Short mmCIF file of C-alpha atoms in Angstrom, two decimals:
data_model
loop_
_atom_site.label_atom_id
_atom_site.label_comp_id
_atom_site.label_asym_id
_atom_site.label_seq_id
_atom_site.Cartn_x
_atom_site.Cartn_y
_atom_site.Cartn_z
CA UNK A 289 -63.94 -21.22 9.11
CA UNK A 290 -60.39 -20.86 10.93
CA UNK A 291 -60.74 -22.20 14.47
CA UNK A 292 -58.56 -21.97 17.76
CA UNK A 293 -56.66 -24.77 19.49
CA UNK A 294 -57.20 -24.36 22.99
CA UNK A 295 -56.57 -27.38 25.51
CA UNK A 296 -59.56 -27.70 27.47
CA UNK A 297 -60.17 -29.71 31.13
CA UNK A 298 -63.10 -31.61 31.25
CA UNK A 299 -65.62 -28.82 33.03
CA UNK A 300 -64.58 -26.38 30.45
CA UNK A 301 -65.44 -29.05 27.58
CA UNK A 302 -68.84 -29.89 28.90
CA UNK A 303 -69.35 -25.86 29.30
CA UNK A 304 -67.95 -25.60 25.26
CA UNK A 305 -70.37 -28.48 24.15
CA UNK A 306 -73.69 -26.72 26.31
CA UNK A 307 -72.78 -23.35 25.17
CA UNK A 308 -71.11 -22.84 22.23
CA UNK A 309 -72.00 -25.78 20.13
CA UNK A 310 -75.90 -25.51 18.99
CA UNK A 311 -78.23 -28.30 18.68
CA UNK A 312 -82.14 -28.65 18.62
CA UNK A 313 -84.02 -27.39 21.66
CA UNK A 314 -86.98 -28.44 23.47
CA UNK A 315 -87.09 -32.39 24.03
CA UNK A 316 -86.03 -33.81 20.34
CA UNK A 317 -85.47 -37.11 22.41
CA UNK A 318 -85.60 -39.84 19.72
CA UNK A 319 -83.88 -43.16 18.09
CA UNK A 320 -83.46 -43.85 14.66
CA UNK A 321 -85.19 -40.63 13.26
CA UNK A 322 -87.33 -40.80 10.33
CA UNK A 323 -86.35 -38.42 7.10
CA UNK A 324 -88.12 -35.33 8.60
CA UNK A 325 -90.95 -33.76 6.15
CA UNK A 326 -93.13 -31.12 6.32
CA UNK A 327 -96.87 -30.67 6.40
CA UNK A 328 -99.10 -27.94 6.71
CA UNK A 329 -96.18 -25.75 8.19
CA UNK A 330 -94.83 -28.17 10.39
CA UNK A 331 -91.63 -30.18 10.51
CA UNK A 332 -92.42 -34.44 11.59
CA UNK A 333 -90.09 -37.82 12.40
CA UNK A 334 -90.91 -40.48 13.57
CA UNK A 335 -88.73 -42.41 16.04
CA UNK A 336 -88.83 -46.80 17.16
CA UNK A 337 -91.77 -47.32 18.95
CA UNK A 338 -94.22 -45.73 17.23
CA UNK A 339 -93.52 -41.71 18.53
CA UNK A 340 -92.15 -39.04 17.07
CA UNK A 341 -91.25 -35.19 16.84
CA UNK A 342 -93.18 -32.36 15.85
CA UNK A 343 -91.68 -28.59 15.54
CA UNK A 344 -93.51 -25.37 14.61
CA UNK A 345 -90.50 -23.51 13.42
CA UNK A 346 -87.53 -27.01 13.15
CA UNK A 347 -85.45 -26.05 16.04
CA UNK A 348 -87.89 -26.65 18.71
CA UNK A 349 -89.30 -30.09 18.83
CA UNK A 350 -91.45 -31.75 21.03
CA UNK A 351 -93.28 -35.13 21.37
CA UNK A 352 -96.75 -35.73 19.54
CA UNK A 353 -96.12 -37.19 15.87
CA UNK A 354 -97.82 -40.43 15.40
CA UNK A 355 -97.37 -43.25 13.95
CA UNK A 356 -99.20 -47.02 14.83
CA UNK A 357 -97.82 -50.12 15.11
CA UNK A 358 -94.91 -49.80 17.10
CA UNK A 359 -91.48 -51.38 15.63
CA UNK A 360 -88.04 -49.85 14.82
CA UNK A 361 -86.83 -47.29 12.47
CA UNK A 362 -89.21 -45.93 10.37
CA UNK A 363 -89.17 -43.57 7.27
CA UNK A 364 -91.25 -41.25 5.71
CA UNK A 365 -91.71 -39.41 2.37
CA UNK A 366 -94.46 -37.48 0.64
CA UNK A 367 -95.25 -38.82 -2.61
CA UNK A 368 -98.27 -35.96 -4.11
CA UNK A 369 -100.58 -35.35 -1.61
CA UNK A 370 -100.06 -38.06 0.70
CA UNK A 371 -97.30 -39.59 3.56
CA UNK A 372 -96.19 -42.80 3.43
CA UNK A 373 -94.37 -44.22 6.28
CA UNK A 374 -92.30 -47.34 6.25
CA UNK A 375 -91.35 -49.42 9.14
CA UNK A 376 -90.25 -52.43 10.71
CA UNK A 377 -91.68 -55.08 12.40
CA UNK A 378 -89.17 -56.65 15.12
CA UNK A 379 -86.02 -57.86 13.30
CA UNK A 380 -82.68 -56.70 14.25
CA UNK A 381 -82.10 -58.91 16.75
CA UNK A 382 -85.39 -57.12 18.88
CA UNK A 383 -86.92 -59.42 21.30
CA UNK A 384 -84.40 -61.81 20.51
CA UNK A 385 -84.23 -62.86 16.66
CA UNK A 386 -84.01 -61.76 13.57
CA UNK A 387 -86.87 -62.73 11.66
CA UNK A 388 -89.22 -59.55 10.57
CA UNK A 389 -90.98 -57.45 8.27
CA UNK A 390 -90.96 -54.04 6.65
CA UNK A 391 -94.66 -53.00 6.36
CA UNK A 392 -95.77 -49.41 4.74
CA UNK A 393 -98.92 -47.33 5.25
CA UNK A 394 -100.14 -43.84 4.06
CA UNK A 395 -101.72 -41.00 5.38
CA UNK A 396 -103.42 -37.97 4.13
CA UNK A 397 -101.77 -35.80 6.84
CA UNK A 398 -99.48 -36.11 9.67
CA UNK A 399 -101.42 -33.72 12.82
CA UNK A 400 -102.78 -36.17 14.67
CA UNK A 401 -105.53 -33.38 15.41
CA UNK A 402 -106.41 -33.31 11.46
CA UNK A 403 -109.98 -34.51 10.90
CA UNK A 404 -108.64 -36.00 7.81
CA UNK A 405 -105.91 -37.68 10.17
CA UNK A 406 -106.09 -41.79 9.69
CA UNK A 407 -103.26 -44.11 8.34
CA UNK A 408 -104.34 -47.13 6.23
CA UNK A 409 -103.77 -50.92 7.01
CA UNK A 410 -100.13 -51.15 6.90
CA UNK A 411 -99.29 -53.58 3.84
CA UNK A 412 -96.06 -55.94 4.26
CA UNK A 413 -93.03 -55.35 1.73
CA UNK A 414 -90.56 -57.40 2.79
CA UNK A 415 -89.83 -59.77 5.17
CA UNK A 416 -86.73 -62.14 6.88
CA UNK A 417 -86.65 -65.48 8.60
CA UNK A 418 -84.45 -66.05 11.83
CA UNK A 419 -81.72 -68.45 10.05
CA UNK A 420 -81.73 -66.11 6.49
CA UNK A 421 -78.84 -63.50 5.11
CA UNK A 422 -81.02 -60.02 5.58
CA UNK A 423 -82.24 -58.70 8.22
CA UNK A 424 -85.86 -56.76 7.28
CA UNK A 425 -85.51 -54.01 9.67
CA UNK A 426 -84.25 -50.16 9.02
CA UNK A 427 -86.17 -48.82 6.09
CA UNK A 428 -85.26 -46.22 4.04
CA UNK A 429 -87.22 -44.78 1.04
CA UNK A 430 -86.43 -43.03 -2.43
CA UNK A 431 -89.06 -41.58 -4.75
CA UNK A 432 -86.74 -41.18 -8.01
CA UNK A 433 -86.83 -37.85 -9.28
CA UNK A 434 -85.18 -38.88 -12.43
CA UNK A 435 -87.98 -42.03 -13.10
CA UNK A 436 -90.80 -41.39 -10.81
CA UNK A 437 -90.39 -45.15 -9.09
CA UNK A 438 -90.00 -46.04 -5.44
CA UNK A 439 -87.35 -47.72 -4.15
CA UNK A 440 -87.15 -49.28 -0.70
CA UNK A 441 -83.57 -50.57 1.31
CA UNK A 442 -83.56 -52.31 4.28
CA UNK A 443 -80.99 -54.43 6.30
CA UNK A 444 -78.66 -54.34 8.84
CA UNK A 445 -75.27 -56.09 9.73
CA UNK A 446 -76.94 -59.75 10.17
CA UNK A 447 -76.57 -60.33 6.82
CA UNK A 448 -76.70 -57.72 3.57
CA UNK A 449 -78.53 -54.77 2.75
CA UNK A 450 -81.08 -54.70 -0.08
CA UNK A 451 -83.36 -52.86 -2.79
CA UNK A 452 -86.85 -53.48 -3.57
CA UNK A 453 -88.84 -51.58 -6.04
CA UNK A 454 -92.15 -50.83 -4.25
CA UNK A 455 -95.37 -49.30 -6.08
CA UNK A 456 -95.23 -45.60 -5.53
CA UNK A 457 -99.51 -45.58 -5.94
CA UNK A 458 -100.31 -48.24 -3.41
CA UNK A 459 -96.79 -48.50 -1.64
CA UNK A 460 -96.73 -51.86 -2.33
CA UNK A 461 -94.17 -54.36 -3.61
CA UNK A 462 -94.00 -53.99 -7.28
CA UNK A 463 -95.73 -58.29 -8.27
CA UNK A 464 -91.93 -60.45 -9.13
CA UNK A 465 -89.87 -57.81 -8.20
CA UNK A 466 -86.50 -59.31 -6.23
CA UNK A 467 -84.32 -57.72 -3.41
CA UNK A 468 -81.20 -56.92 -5.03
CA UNK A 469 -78.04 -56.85 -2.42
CA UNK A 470 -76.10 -53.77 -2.25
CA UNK A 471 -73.59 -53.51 0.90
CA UNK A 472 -72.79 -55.50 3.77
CA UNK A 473 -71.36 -53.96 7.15
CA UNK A 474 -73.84 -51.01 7.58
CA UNK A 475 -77.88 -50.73 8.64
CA UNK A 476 -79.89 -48.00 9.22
CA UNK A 477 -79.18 -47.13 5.33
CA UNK A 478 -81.10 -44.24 3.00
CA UNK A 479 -81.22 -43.82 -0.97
CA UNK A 480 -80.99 -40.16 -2.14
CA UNK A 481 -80.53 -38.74 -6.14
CA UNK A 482 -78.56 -36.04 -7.12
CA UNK A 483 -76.82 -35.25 -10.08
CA UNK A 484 -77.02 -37.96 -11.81
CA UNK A 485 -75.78 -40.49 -8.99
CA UNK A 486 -77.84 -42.68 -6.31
CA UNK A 487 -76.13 -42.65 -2.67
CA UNK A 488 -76.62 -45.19 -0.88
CA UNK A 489 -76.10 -44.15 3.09
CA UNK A 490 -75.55 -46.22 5.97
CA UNK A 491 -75.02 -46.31 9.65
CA UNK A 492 -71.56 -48.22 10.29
CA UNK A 493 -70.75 -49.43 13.48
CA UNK A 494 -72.28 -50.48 16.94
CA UNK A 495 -75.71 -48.96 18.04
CA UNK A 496 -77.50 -48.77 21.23
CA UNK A 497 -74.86 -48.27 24.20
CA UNK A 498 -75.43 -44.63 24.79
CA UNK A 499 -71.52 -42.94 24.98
CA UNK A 500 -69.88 -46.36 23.97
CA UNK A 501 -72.08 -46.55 20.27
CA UNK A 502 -69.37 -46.57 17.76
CA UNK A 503 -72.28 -45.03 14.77
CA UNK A 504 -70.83 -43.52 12.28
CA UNK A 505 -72.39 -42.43 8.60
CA UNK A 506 -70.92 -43.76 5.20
CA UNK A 507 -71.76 -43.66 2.04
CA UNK A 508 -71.12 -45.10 -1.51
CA UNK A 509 -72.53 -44.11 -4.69
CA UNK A 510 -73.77 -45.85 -8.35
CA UNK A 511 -74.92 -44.58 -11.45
CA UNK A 512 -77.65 -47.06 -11.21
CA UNK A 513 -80.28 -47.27 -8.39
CA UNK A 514 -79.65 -50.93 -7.62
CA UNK A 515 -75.53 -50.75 -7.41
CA UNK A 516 -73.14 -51.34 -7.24
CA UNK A 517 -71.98 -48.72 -4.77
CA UNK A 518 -68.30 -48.35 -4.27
CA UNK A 519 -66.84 -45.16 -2.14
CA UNK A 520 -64.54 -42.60 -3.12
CA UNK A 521 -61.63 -45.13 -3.35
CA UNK A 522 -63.45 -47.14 -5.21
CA UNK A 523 -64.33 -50.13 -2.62
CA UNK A 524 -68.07 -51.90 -3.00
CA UNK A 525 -70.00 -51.60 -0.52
CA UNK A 526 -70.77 -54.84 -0.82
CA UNK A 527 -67.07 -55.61 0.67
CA UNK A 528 -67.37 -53.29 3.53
CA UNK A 529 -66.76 -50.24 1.36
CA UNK A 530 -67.95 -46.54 2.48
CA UNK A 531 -66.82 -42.96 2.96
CA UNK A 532 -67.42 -41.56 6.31
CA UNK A 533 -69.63 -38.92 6.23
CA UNK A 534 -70.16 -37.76 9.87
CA UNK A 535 -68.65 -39.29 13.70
CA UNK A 536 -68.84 -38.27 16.65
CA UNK A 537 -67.87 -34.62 17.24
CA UNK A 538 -68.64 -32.15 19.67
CA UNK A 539 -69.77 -34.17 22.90
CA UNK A 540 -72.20 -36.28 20.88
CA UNK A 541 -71.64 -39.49 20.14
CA UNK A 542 -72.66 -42.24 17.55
CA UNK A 543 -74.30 -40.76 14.80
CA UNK A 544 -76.73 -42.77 12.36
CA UNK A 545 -80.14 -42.97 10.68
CA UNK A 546 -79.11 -40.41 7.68
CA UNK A 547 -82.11 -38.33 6.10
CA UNK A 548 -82.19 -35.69 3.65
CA UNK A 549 -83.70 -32.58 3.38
CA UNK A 550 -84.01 -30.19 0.27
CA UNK A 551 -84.72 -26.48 1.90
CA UNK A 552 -83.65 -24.14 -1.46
CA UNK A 553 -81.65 -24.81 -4.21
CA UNK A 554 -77.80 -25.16 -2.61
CA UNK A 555 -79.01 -25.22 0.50
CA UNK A 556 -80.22 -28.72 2.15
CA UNK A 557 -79.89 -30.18 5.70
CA UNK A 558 -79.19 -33.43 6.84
CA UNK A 559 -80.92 -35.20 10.06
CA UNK A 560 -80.20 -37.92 12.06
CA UNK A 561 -79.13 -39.08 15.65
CA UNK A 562 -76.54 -39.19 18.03
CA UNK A 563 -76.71 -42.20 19.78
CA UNK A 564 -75.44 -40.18 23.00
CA UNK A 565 -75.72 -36.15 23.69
CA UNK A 566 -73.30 -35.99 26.83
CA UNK A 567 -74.74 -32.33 27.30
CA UNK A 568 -78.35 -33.78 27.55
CA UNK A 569 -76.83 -36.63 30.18
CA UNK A 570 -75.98 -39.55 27.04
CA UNK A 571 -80.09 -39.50 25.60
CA UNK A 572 -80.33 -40.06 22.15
CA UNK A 573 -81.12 -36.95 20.10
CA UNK A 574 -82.14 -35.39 17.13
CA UNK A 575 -79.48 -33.53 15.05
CA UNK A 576 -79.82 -31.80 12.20
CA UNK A 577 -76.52 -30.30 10.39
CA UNK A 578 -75.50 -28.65 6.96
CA UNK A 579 -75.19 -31.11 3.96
CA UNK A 580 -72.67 -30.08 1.58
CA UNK A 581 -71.52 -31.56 -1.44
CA UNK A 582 -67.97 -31.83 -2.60
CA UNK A 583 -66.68 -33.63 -6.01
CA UNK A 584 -70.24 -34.89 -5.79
CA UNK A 585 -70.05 -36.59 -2.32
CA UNK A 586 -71.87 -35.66 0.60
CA UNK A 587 -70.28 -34.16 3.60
CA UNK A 588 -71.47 -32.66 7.16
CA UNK A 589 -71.23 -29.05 7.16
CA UNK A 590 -70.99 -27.34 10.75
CA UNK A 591 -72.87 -26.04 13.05
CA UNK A 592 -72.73 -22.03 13.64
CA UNK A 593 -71.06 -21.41 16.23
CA UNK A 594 -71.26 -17.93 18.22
CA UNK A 595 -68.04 -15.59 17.59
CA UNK A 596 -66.37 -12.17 16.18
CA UNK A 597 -65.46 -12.67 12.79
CA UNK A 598 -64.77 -10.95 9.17
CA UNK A 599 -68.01 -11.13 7.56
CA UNK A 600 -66.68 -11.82 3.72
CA UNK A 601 -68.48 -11.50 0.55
CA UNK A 602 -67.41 -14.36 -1.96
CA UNK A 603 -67.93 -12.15 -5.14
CA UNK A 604 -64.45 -9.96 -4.77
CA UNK A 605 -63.14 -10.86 -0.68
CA UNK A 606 -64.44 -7.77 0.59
CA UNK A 607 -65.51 -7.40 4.35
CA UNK A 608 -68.41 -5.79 5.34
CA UNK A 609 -67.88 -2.80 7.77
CA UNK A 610 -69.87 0.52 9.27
CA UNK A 611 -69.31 3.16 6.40
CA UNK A 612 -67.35 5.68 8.77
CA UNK A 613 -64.29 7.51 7.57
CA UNK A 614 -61.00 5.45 7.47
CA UNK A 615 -59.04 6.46 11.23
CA UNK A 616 -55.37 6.35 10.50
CA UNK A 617 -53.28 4.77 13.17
CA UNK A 618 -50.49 7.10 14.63
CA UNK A 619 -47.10 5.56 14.24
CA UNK A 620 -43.64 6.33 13.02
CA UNK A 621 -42.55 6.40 8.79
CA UNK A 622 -40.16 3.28 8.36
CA UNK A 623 -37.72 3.71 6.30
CA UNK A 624 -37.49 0.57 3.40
CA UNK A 625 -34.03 0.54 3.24
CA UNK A 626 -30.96 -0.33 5.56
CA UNK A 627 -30.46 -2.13 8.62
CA UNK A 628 -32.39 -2.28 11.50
CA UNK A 629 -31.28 -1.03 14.62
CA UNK A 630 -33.30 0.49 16.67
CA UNK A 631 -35.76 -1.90 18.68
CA UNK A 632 -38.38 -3.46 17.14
CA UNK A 633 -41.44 -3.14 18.82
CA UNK A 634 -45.00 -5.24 18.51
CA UNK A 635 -47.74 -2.55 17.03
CA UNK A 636 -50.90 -2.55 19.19
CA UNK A 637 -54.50 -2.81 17.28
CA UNK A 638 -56.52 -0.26 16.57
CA UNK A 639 -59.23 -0.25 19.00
CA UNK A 640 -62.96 0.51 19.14
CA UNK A 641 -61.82 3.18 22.38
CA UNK A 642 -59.65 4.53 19.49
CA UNK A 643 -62.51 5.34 16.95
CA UNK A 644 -65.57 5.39 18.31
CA UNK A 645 -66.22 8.88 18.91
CA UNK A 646 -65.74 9.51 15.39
CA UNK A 647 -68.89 7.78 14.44
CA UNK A 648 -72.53 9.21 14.34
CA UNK A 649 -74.16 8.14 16.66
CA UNK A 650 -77.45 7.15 14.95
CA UNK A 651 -77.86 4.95 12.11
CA UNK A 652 -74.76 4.35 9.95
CA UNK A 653 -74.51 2.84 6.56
CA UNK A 654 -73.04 -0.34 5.72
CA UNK A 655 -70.58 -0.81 3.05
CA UNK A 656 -68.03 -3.82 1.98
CA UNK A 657 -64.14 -2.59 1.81
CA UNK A 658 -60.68 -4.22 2.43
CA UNK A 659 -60.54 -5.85 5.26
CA UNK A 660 -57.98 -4.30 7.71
CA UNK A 661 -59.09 -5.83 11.43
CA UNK A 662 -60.16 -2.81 12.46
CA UNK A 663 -62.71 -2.47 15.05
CA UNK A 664 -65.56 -0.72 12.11
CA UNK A 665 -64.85 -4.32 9.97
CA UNK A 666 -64.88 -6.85 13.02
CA UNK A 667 -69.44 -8.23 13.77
CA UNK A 668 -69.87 -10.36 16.73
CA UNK A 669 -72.45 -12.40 16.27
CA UNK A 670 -74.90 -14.13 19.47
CA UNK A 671 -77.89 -16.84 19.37
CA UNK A 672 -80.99 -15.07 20.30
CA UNK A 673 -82.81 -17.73 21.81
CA UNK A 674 -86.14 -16.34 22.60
CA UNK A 675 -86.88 -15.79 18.89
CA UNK A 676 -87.26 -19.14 17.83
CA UNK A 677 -85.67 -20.84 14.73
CA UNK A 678 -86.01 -22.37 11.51
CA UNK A 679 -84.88 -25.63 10.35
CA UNK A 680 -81.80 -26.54 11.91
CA UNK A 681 -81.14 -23.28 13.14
CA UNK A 682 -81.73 -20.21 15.33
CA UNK A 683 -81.65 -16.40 14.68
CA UNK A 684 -78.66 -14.36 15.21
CA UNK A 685 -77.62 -11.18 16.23
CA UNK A 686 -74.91 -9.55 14.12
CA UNK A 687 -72.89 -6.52 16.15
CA UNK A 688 -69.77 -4.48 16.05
CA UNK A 689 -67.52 -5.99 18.76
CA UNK A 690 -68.06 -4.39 22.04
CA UNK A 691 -70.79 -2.69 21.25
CA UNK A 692 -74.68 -2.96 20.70
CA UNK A 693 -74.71 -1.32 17.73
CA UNK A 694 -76.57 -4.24 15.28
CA UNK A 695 -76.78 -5.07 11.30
CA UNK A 696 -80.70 -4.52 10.27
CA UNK A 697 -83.19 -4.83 7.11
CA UNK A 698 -85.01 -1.58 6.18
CA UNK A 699 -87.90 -0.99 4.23
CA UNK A 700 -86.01 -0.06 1.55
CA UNK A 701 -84.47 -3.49 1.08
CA UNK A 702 -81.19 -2.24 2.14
CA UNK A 703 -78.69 -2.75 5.39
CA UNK A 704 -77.74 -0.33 7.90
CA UNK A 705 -76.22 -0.56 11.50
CA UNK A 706 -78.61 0.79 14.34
CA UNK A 707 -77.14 1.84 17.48
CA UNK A 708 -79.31 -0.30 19.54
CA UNK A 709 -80.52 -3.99 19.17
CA UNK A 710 -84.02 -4.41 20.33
CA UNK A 711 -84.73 -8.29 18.95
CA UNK A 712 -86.90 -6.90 15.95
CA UNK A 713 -87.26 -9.19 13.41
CA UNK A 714 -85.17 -6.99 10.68
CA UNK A 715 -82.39 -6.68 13.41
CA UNK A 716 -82.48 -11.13 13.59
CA UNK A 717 -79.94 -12.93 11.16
CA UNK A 718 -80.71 -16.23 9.57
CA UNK A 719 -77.11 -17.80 8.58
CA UNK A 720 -77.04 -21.25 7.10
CA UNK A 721 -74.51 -23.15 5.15
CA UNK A 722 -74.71 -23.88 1.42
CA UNK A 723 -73.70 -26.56 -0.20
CA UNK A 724 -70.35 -26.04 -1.64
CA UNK A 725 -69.58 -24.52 2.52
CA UNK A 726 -70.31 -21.30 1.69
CA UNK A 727 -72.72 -19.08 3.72
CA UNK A 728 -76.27 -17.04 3.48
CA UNK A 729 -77.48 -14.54 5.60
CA UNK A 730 -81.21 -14.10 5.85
CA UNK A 731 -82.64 -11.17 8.13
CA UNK A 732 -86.23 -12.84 9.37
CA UNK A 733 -88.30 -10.56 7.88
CA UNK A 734 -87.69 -7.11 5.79
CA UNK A 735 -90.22 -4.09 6.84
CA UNK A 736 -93.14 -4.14 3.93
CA UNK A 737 -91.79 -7.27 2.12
CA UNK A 738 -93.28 -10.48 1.74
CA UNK A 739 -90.61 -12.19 0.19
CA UNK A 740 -87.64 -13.97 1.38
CA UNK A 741 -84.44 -11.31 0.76
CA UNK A 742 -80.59 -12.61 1.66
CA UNK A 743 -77.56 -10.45 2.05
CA UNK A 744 -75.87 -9.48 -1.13
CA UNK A 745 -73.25 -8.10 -2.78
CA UNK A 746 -74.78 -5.50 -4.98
CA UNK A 747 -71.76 -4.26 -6.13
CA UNK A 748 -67.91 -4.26 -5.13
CA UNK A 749 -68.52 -2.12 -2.42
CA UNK A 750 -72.52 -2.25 -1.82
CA UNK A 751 -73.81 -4.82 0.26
CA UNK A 752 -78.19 -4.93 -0.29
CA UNK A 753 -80.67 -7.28 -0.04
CA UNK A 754 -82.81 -9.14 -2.78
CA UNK A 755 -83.21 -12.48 -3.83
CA UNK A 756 -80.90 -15.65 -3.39
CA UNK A 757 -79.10 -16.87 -6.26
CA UNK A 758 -77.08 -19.78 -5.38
CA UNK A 759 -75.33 -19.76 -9.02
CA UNK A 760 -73.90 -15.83 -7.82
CA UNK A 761 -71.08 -15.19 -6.01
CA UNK A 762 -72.99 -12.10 -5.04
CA UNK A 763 -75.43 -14.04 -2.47
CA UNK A 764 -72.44 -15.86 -0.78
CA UNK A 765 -70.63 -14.90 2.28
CA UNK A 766 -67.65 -16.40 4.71
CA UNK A 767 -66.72 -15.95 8.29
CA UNK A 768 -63.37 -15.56 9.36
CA UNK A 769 -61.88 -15.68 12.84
CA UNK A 770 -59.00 -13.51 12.19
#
């Protein structure tokens, strides 16, 4: 997405970074977030010190999640029917040393106000004395898709990071199974599978000084679960190797504690902290972004970010626009030939003063044409706030510029333009980012449907809805600030 370079002062920055730039609401106050995982409807992670978040809907969070026994930087995975949680025990130079433990426990469910709500004795899976080369702090866990085995890392910059195999039944150490060493010069690390290659993720740099946390996310990769993993230069991470991933950006600061979350197929979201959310006075918060993948590597997609843009569809470039008849713009034949000598004046825009009375004024069609920057092919698009979210995101409004006249579902699984937004739920846009940076856009819900429907290109010039297929051009889209 093209952006502008504008030189900001420092009031209009901090308004940019409350404004513009989105980021979980509510209190999603937290440090070293857990992988977040879902049960019975609602999104969970856990935090250091035995908290954690809880959202209805994954944009608003709130304190509640629970988790015993105290420690630092848990993580958390479902594994069948249950939720086992991995943490630490001390270490990391906490209360002064760095000798620890990573202990694991399970639970049938994680609402504290379940009946059937009651973690087991937590069982201890590795462990580090003051004077050794590991730190056992920072857990991270992998249930291999590929194998069905459970791998734990742990570690931080005291020393190197390491993989155990743990039993994914009991969450257990698997009896004479050895820590392996992987990387040095990281912590807070996670294993994820895709592909046919393990990443191994970790938190680089300093933690824990609000706006002065130097955090940053890198990552290496291996065709084997246990290393080595070298970068996209080809450095081990065992000599300090990794590709960055995410820094700060935006007004936050010192990002770390990488998790990964599968939503669809192509599209998946990454969570995590920044260390230091100037907008929310330098408190550690949740974040939750885009993950894409490019050559195979994982990147941070962007944030949405409020604007008037070409809406594009990726099967032929088209733009989506009202279908109202073509208004020619008034202005003089120019001869191809000869010099030029008359003066050469700057054409002005077409503008929606210019058209607009030749449109109906009720519902209009939508259709997908050339794109021309006229004011029928140009869709501002505003958070709506009040109508909650979904993971990572909020709804959207999607309008012709300067005017109130909004993109909506029908109940005939088609698009149309309605000359008046009223916050319905077919009038509210859900647009996330795919994996390969591309875009879908989701109306909330479609009059009579049950299923999920997405935006698509039906045809060159017909836009519809029906169901996502990230392997079609047809369900992709692009914005473009032009």
């Amino acid at each position: 997405m093209k952006t502008k370079s504008i030189l900001l002062g420092s009031a209009a920055l901090m308004s940019l970074w409350t404004s513009d730039i989105f980021a979980q609401t509510g209190s999603p106050y937290i440090h070293d977030p857990s992988t977040i995982v879902e049960c019975d409807g609602k999104y969970y992670t856990f935090g250091t010190g035995g908290g954690g978040l809880i959202s209805e809907d994954g944009w608003t969070w709130s304190g509640g999640a629970v988790r015993p026994g105290g420690g630092a930087a848990p993580d958390a995975i479902k594994i069948g029917d249950r939720y086992l949680i991995a943490y630490s025990a001390t270490g990391g130079g906490l209360g002064g040393g760095h000798a620890g433990r990573v202990l694991t426990m399970w639970n049938k469910t994680l609402d504290p106000n379940s009946p059937d709500f009651e973690y087991t004795e937590p069982i201890e899976v590795a462990h580090s004395l003051d004077d050794e080369d590991c730190d056992a702090i920072d857990a991270g866990l992998l249930l291999d898709p590929t194998t069905g085995r459970l791998w734990l890392s742990y570690g931080t910059y005291f020393g190197f990071i390491r993989i155990v195999e743990l039993d994914p039944a009991t969450g257990k150490r698997v009896e004479g199974n050895e820590p392996v060493d992987v990387a040095i010069d990281c912590e807070a690390t996670d294993l994820i599978y895709r592909n046919g290659w393990y990443y191994l993720l970790g938190t680089h740099g300093t933690c824990c000084d609000g706006p002065n946390s130097t955090y940053n996310i890198v990552v290496g990769r291996s065709r084997n679960v246990t290393g080595p993993y070298v970068d996209n230069m080809g450095r081990d991470m065992m000599k300090g190797g990794g590709k960055m991933v995410i820094a700060a950006n935006n007004g936050k600061t010192g990002p770390g504690h990488f998790g990964r979350y599968i939503v669809d197929d192509g599209v998946e979201k990454m969570s995590f902290h920044y260390e230091a959310d100037y907008a929310r006075g330098g408190r550690s918060v949740l974040a939750i972004r885009p993950l894409l993948w490019k050559n195979d590597w994982p990147v941070a997609g962007e944030d949405f970010k409020e604007g008037t843009y070409e809406i594009e569809s990726e099967r032929r470039g088209y733009a989506l626009e009202l279908a109202v008849d073509f208004v020619r713009m008034q202005t003089p034949r120019m001869r191809f030939w000869g010099d030029v000598t008359e003066p050469v004046e700057p054409l002005k825009p077409q503008t929606l003063a210019d058209v607009i009375d030749t449109w109906p004024t009720g519902d209009i069609g939508v259709r997908i044409g050339d794109y021309m920057f006229r004011p029928h092919q140009r869709w501002t698009i505003t958070a709506v706030p009040e109508s909650e979210g979904y993971l990572g995101g909020q709804y959207y409004k999607i309008a012709i510029e300067g005017t109130d006249r909004a993109l909506a579902a029908t109940a005939d699984a088609e698009v149309i333009a309605v000359p008046k937004f009223t916050g319905a739920p077919e009038q509210l846009w859900r647009i996330e980012q795919l994996t390969d940076g591309t875009y879908r856009i989701m109306p909330k819900s479609v009059p009579g449907h049950d299923e999920e429907l997405v935006l698509i290109s039906a045809a060159d010039s017909t836009p519809s809805l029906g169901k996502f297929d990230m392997n079609s051009d047809n369900s992709k889209w692009s914005f473009h600030d032009r």
